[in-house]
Amino acid sequence: MNSRSTPATSNFRWIICALLFFSTTVNYMDRQVISYLKEFFCTPAAAGGFGWTNSDFANVTTVFTGFYAGMTILAGWVIDKIGTKLGLALSLIVWSIFGILNAFAGSLTAAHMIVRSLFGIGEAGNFPASIKTVAEWFPKRERAFATGIFNSGSNVGAMISALFVPWCLIHFGDQQGWKMAYILTGAVGFLWLFFWFWLYAPPAQQKRLSKAEFDYIHSDKDETKAVEQQADQSGKKVSGSLFSFHGRMPVAGFIGITSMTIFLCLFVYFISRMFPSLSPAGAMILYGIVGAVALWVSLAAQAKRWHDLGKPGWYVLLNLLPGIGTLISVFILATRPGVSSANQFGDCAKSGLLGYRQTWAFFFGKFFTDGVWWFYLFWLPDYLKKQFGMTTEQVRWPTFIVYGIAIIGSVYGGSIPMTLMKKGMQVYQARMTAMFIIALFPLTVLSTQYFGNVGHFGKMASVLAVAIICIGAAAHQAWSANLFTTVSDMFPKKSVGSVTGIGAMAGGLGGVIVQKLAGTLTDAFKENPQTAYLFMFIVCAVSYLIAWGIMKALVPRHKPITDL
């Protein structure tokens, strides 16, 4: 710890939590602006709008989500390397600049897609940096609660946008109001930077932190043991790299890299389909480059896996047999364990993050549920307008209330495992029990369209529907607070940013699918949007139990990872 004088007592970790809360507030305030501009953007050009279709709007929000998702892996890795102080600051600077530049994109869909893509690249760093900061500053028993507090900033940011963006449209008029909404919200982030650079430093370097609080932060015995084991292994050299054909690879690492390669190829395909201006020749070049990189990585992984089986790397030539050769190779390599006679090919490389079931548990937990929150963020105002005929001004308070109630879920949901731990439950058991209970509440969203039937419930229909959606939104935030914390429960602190980035990428990919589905359904049922939203609420209701089941199947019991 810092040798300079420190206070006798302190609770400075909660100041750090407050800084993360405000960065998340700015993060969500900036990304939420566009959802309140949909009506203006989709108004016919002859009436003063941009003349976009629902699918055009979906493409703009989807490409943001896609780039946000794709960059979280890189953002998490970079933050693990350069640290949270610089990493989060750079992230905010990038998203704030491009948030402001969105005001100068004009009416062309392609221009907005480009700017929102760059905006998404900046926003990608917030959660990997924040989750890593919580892991560094809080013991396990407090992490879900601290995560719930800073994650509630996503609701506060959405609440601010719910009131501020419609006000801009009313006060400045539609033609100037949409621009001012982007400019003013984008500029707020730079104010936060001052406090971040003034107050933040890692615990070991923080002069405002007492020794008692420092010891409390580092009081988890299993993490201390993990650090010692990592130190014991630090001198062991491991052969092999992502693009190298030399060395060996265990079966878990092979399955992880192969699966992620497939996911990333699908991700590139989906994102490329968002750009109608992409020519067939341009698409072929893009797919050719991505395909070549994916093929090289895949063949390198196969060669190292054959080495682990005691076979020479030229066995990868089995892929020359169309279809069947690749299937046979992948099946053998993904099912057979390494042999002791493979030492001639060097030491067996570690599995890496993708070789752990824990990584994939977090991956699928995010993939199946993040899209629900993206749907609430970007499509709730549109739902209220089409279902109940609300105006831009009228949707302000219902959306404000939804995001406000969600704060309760975020904070209280993070405290549920603390209660269970105090009753004697182990950390992981308490976490998963809390998440199962939370996953039951979104089932109430199945009744949204029943209670939202104006013919049955009259003026109370909108109140009842919004109340049901409040339950779903609060449940999501409670789920999210606990899901994020599973990373720091299972992984060493040095890897938290990278794993969070992988999961955020999965959540973004799920968000891409959900938003494209929403755009397709609302266009297909243009004359009857209630049906489109019925299908969407079914998706929102069942996603959490599916995610929980997959997570529990992948990691039935907690086992700390100590060999990264």
XYZ file of C-alpha atoms in Angstrom, residues 7-447:
441
model
C -6.517 8.271 7.380
C -7.247 6.090 10.417
C -10.633 5.046 9.029
C -12.292 5.435 5.661
C -15.066 4.248 3.358
C -13.436 5.548 0.232
C -14.488 2.527 -1.852
C -17.998 3.984 -1.952
C -16.632 7.215 -3.451
C -15.189 5.046 -6.226
C -18.585 3.376 -6.587
C -20.173 6.823 -6.937
C -17.736 7.732 -9.726
C -18.711 4.539 -11.570
C -22.381 5.376 -11.011
C -21.986 8.763 -12.690
C -19.953 7.394 -15.611
C -22.678 4.793 -16.220
C -25.319 7.519 -15.963
C -23.579 9.532 -18.684
C -23.029 6.369 -20.724
C -26.720 5.476 -20.822
C -27.958 9.037 -21.102
C -25.932 9.444 -24.289
C -26.990 6.143 -25.863
C -30.663 6.610 -24.945
C -31.078 9.920 -26.814
C -31.882 8.241 -30.118
C -34.894 6.307 -28.797
C -36.816 9.575 -28.262
C -35.950 10.797 -31.752
C -37.495 7.818 -33.571
C -40.826 9.524 -34.238
C -39.106 12.520 -35.840
C -36.660 10.386 -37.807
C -39.526 8.184 -39.114
C -41.774 11.121 -40.020
C -42.138 11.474 -43.842
C -39.703 13.954 -45.378
C -42.622 15.958 -46.770
C -43.792 16.519 -43.181
C -40.361 17.694 -42.017
C -38.857 14.414 -40.793
C -36.190 12.133 -42.237
C -38.572 9.627 -43.817
C -36.962 6.557 -42.211
C -38.738 3.219 -41.937
C -38.874 1.121 -38.768
C -36.184 -1.087 -40.292
C -33.982 1.968 -40.981
C -34.228 2.948 -37.332
C -33.551 -0.655 -36.301
C -30.457 -0.692 -38.527
C -29.050 2.440 -36.859
C -29.595 1.130 -33.322
C -28.448 -2.354 -34.314
C -25.183 -1.220 -35.871
C -24.422 0.724 -32.687
C -25.152 -2.388 -30.642
C -23.046 -4.489 -32.981
C -19.951 -2.296 -32.838
C -20.436 -1.864 -29.105
C -20.518 -5.649 -28.798
C -17.580 -6.299 -31.085
C -15.330 -3.795 -29.355
C -16.017 -4.925 -25.793
C -13.637 -7.869 -26.203
C -10.836 -5.548 -27.286
C -11.832 -2.926 -24.716
C -11.725 -5.466 -21.895
C -8.300 -6.710 -22.967
C -6.922 -3.158 -23.295
C -8.281 -2.166 -19.878
C -6.662 -5.228 -18.308
C -3.372 -4.019 -19.820
C -3.453 -0.238 -19.252
C -5.585 -0.135 -16.106
C -9.014 1.216 -15.294
C -8.070 4.864 -14.744
C -6.795 5.506 -18.251
C -9.056 2.924 -19.895
C -12.349 4.361 -18.642
C -11.218 7.930 -19.351
C -10.330 7.130 -22.972
C -13.624 5.315 -23.408
C -15.644 8.304 -22.195
C -13.706 10.772 -24.354
C -14.385 8.733 -27.510
C -18.095 8.200 -26.891
C -18.655 11.834 -25.882
C -16.965 13.184 -29.026
C -18.959 10.956 -31.369
C -22.138 11.533 -29.373
C -21.773 15.238 -30.167
C -20.861 14.552 -33.814
C -24.129 12.665 -34.231
C -25.801 16.076 -34.359
C -24.042 16.775 -37.660
C -24.919 13.491 -39.417
C -27.822 14.967 -41.396
C -30.761 12.822 -42.520
C -28.925 9.983 -44.286
C -29.279 6.631 -42.551
C -25.767 5.596 -43.615
C -24.224 8.687 -41.978
C -25.975 7.966 -38.697
C -24.875 4.335 -38.853
C -21.245 5.337 -39.267
C -21.290 7.844 -36.410
C -23.231 5.511 -34.108
C -20.727 2.754 -34.894
C -17.852 4.938 -33.703
C -19.951 6.039 -30.736
C -20.470 2.369 -29.837
C -16.721 1.741 -29.946
C -16.248 4.351 -27.227
C -19.151 3.176 -25.082
C -17.789 -0.368 -25.093
C -15.224 0.371 -22.386
C -17.543 1.481 -19.604
C -18.679 -1.848 -18.212
C -15.415 -3.812 -18.522
C -13.653 -0.958 -16.681
C -16.396 -0.606 -14.060
C -16.644 -4.323 -13.259
C -12.853 -4.556 -13.008
C -12.840 -1.534 -10.680
C -15.443 -3.157 -8.411
C -13.323 -6.340 -8.293
C -10.304 -4.264 -7.264
C -12.107 -2.145 -4.670
C -14.659 -4.460 -3.011
C -14.592 -7.863 -1.286
C -16.830 -10.532 -2.819
C -19.626 -10.120 -0.283
C -20.153 -6.490 -1.363
C -19.538 -6.735 -5.101
C -23.100 -7.454 -6.253
C -24.387 -4.593 -4.082
C -21.717 -2.201 -5.399
C -22.427 -3.363 -8.951
C -26.139 -2.810 -8.384
C -25.456 0.743 -7.231
C -23.253 1.770 -10.152
C -25.414 -0.181 -12.614
C -28.441 1.825 -11.463
C -26.764 4.702 -13.281
C -28.039 3.086 -16.477
C -31.571 3.736 -15.231
C -30.815 7.273 -14.088
C -29.259 8.049 -17.463
C -32.327 6.683 -19.230
C -34.582 8.710 -16.912
C -32.710 11.910 -17.678
C -33.035 11.261 -21.412
C -36.737 10.497 -21.001
C -37.302 14.036 -19.740
C -34.523 15.971 -21.424
C -34.751 14.835 -25.065
C -38.500 15.504 -25.461
C -37.909 18.875 -23.777
C -35.251 19.693 -26.394
C -37.664 18.806 -29.212
C -40.385 20.978 -27.683
C -38.167 23.898 -26.662
C -35.937 24.131 -29.748
C -38.345 22.606 -32.265
C -37.820 19.292 -34.068
C -35.328 20.594 -36.637
C -32.910 21.970 -34.028
C -34.026 19.999 -30.996
C -32.614 16.638 -32.119
C -29.233 18.255 -32.701
C -29.187 20.013 -29.331
C -30.116 16.772 -27.574
C -26.989 15.096 -28.955
C -24.702 18.070 -28.318
C -25.740 18.831 -24.750
C -25.783 15.238 -23.518
C -22.466 14.527 -25.207
C -20.787 17.485 -23.528
C -21.710 16.401 -19.977
C -19.178 13.567 -19.935
C -16.196 15.900 -20.004
C -17.228 17.302 -16.617
C -16.995 13.806 -15.106
C -13.381 13.455 -16.305
C -12.194 16.125 -13.867
C -13.448 14.198 -10.842
C -12.171 10.867 -12.188
C -8.599 12.085 -12.598
C -8.731 13.922 -9.264
C -10.100 11.106 -7.104
C -9.206 7.779 -8.689
C -6.122 5.619 -8.070
C -5.756 1.855 -7.499
C -6.181 0.802 -3.834
C -2.439 0.203 -3.368
C -1.712 3.783 -4.490
C -4.705 5.574 -2.947
C -3.597 7.957 -0.159
C -7.206 8.561 0.940
C -7.620 4.868 1.857
C -7.078 3.685 5.439
C -5.124 0.513 6.195
C -8.221 -1.025 7.785
C -10.263 -0.474 4.641
C -7.405 -1.724 2.444
C -7.228 -4.946 4.485
C -11.019 -5.326 4.325
C -11.002 -4.952 0.515
C -8.424 -7.763 0.297
C -10.033 -10.032 2.910
C -11.195 -12.834 0.571
C -9.097 -15.893 1.411
C -9.706 -17.722 -1.876
C -8.431 -14.721 -3.851
C -5.293 -14.553 -1.700
C -4.697 -18.234 -2.385
C -5.270 -17.688 -6.120
C -2.681 -14.904 -6.205
C -0.144 -17.159 -4.495
C -0.798 -19.977 -6.973
C -0.459 -17.595 -9.913
C 2.870 -16.410 -8.516
C 4.055 -20.020 -8.281
C 3.176 -20.541 -11.940
C 4.478 -17.208 -13.202
C 7.807 -18.629 -14.304
C 6.319 -21.421 -16.428
C 6.675 -20.756 -20.108
C 3.799 -21.850 -22.299
C 4.154 -22.391 -26.014
C 1.705 -21.486 -28.752
C -0.247 -18.387 -29.766
C -3.465 -17.645 -31.631
C -1.878 -17.576 -35.103
C 0.979 -20.025 -34.482
C 0.998 -23.628 -35.758
C 3.610 -24.631 -33.154
C 3.010 -26.096 -29.725
C 0.014 -27.894 -28.262
C -3.537 -26.972 -27.303
C -5.856 -28.716 -24.812
C -9.346 -29.750 -25.885
C -11.048 -27.012 -23.820
C -9.008 -24.293 -25.515
C -9.782 -25.726 -28.951
C -13.522 -25.803 -28.318
C -13.437 -22.260 -26.953
C -11.477 -20.757 -29.857
C -13.538 -22.623 -32.470
C -16.818 -21.496 -30.909
C -15.713 -17.871 -30.624
C -14.464 -17.863 -34.239
C -17.901 -19.002 -35.397
C -19.654 -16.363 -33.269
C -17.423 -13.581 -34.566
C -17.964 -14.610 -38.193
C -21.727 -14.527 -37.637
C -21.347 -11.164 -35.939
C -19.508 -9.687 -38.960
C -22.148 -11.092 -41.309
C -25.060 -9.613 -39.338
C -23.389 -6.219 -39.057
C -22.512 -6.119 -42.766
C -26.168 -6.703 -43.583
C -27.006 -3.477 -41.766
C -25.247 -1.405 -44.433
C -27.438 -1.295 -47.564
C -24.770 0.851 -49.270
C -22.243 -2.008 -49.075
C -21.771 -3.201 -52.659
C -21.559 -6.911 -53.540
C -17.875 -6.427 -54.386
C -17.247 -4.710 -51.052
C -19.079 -7.488 -49.229
C -16.972 -10.109 -50.991
C -13.760 -8.315 -49.984
C -14.938 -8.019 -46.370
C -16.010 -11.658 -46.182
C -12.777 -12.727 -47.874
C -10.585 -10.932 -45.315
C -12.609 -12.127 -42.320
C -12.800 -15.644 -43.749
C -9.034 -15.786 -44.334
C -8.275 -14.704 -40.751
C -10.850 -17.138 -39.341
C -9.452 -19.980 -41.468
C -5.881 -19.290 -40.345
C -6.880 -19.222 -36.663
C -8.939 -22.382 -37.095
C -6.172 -24.304 -38.862
C -3.599 -23.153 -36.278
C -5.858 -24.387 -33.483
C -6.367 -27.704 -35.272
C -2.611 -28.201 -35.809
C -1.866 -27.586 -32.122
C -4.705 -29.906 -31.131
C -3.297 -32.677 -33.379
C 0.066 -32.122 -31.686
C -1.622 -32.632 -28.315
C -2.862 -35.992 -29.624
C 0.670 -36.939 -30.622
C 0.014 -36.453 -34.356
C 1.864 -34.204 -36.823
C 0.270 -30.901 -37.794
C -0.201 -31.884 -41.446
C -3.325 -33.768 -40.327
C -5.062 -30.430 -40.904
C -5.039 -31.426 -44.584
C -8.106 -33.520 -43.769
C -9.979 -30.246 -44.293
C -9.293 -30.636 -48.023
C -11.988 -33.327 -48.075
C -15.061 -31.134 -48.711
C -17.298 -30.942 -45.645
C -16.793 -34.422 -44.261
C -13.068 -33.954 -43.641
C -13.626 -30.858 -41.510
C -16.466 -32.480 -39.547
C -14.357 -35.564 -38.784
C -11.397 -33.409 -37.716
C -13.424 -31.161 -35.454
C -15.215 -34.119 -33.859
C -11.947 -35.928 -33.066
C -10.179 -32.807 -31.841
C -13.105 -31.707 -29.668
C -13.620 -35.065 -27.948
C -10.252 -36.785 -27.471
C -7.931 -35.819 -24.577
C -4.221 -35.187 -25.064
C -1.658 -37.973 -24.743
C 1.518 -38.108 -22.671
C 3.662 -38.926 -25.716
C 2.952 -35.471 -27.184
C 5.788 -33.806 -25.273
C 7.884 -33.812 -28.441
C 5.715 -30.921 -29.669
C 6.406 -28.776 -26.601
C 4.488 -27.912 -23.457
C 0.711 -27.867 -23.626
C -0.604 -24.308 -23.720
C -3.111 -23.154 -21.142
C -6.744 -23.209 -22.170
C -7.048 -19.412 -22.072
C -10.245 -17.636 -21.064
C -12.245 -19.292 -23.851
C -11.331 -22.717 -22.545
C -13.238 -22.316 -19.285
C -16.892 -23.215 -18.787
C -17.167 -20.177 -16.512
C -16.435 -17.849 -19.442
C -19.160 -19.454 -21.539
C -21.623 -19.390 -18.649
C -21.205 -15.618 -18.491
C -21.259 -15.449 -22.304
C -24.654 -17.151 -22.597
C -26.055 -15.344 -19.557
C -25.398 -12.067 -21.359
C -26.359 -13.330 -24.841
C -29.877 -14.344 -23.840
C -30.751 -11.395 -21.588
C -28.973 -8.199 -22.660
C -31.156 -7.891 -25.748
C -34.193 -7.526 -23.483
C -32.737 -4.381 -21.928
C -31.773 -2.998 -25.340
C -35.405 -3.542 -26.364
C -36.695 -1.638 -23.330
C -34.228 1.178 -24.015
C -34.808 1.700 -27.730
C -38.369 0.483 -28.340
C -40.386 1.368 -25.211
C -41.260 4.906 -26.418
C -42.376 3.488 -29.773
C -44.510 0.855 -28.017
C -46.280 3.479 -25.890
C -47.032 5.612 -28.949
C -48.393 2.768 -31.067
C -50.210 0.871 -28.336
C -51.817 3.840 -26.594
C -51.487 6.710 -29.086
C -49.219 8.764 -26.818
C -47.386 11.826 -28.088
C -43.678 12.564 -27.678
C -44.451 14.695 -24.637
C -46.753 12.084 -23.100
C -44.220 9.227 -23.205
C -41.799 11.121 -20.993
C -43.281 10.194 -17.633
C -44.132 6.516 -18.283
C -40.580 5.831 -19.492
C -39.173 7.905 -16.634
C -41.144 5.761 -14.173
C -40.032 2.465 -15.779
C -36.364 3.349 -15.530
C -36.857 4.774 -12.040
C -38.453 1.570 -10.742
C -35.631 -0.391 -12.355
C -33.219 1.326 -9.949
C -34.914 -0.537 -7.100
C -34.241 -3.821 -8.879
C -30.628 -2.918 -9.491
C -29.827 -2.002 -5.894
C -32.066 -4.489 -4.081
C -31.187 -7.321 -6.471
C -27.541 -6.822 -5.633
C -28.293 -7.136 -1.918
C -30.156 -10.474 -2.126
C -26.973 -12.615 -2.223
C -25.593 -10.661 0.762
C -28.665 -11.709 2.761
C -28.261 -15.349 1.718
C -24.535 -15.317 2.542
C -25.276 -13.989 6.025
C -27.482 -17.075 6.492
C -24.564 -19.351 5.698
C -24.765 -19.902 1.935
C -21.560 -20.049 -0.072
C -20.938 -17.164 -2.479
C -21.730 -18.965 -5.756
C -24.744 -20.813 -4.344
C -26.155 -17.559 -2.999
C -25.533 -15.822 -6.326
C -27.239 -18.509 -8.428
C -30.160 -18.870 -6.007
C -30.771 -15.130 -6.172
C -30.572 -15.176 -9.975
C -33.106 -18.023 -10.206
C -35.583 -16.119 -8.029
C -35.020 -12.991 -10.109
C -35.468 -14.927 -13.385
C -39.039 -15.823 -12.379
C -40.247 -12.201 -12.251
C -39.925 -11.421 -16.000
C -42.589 -14.073 -16.659
C -45.105 -11.418 -15.635
C -44.250 -9.603 -18.890
C -46.264 -12.307 -20.702
C -49.384 -10.474 -19.507
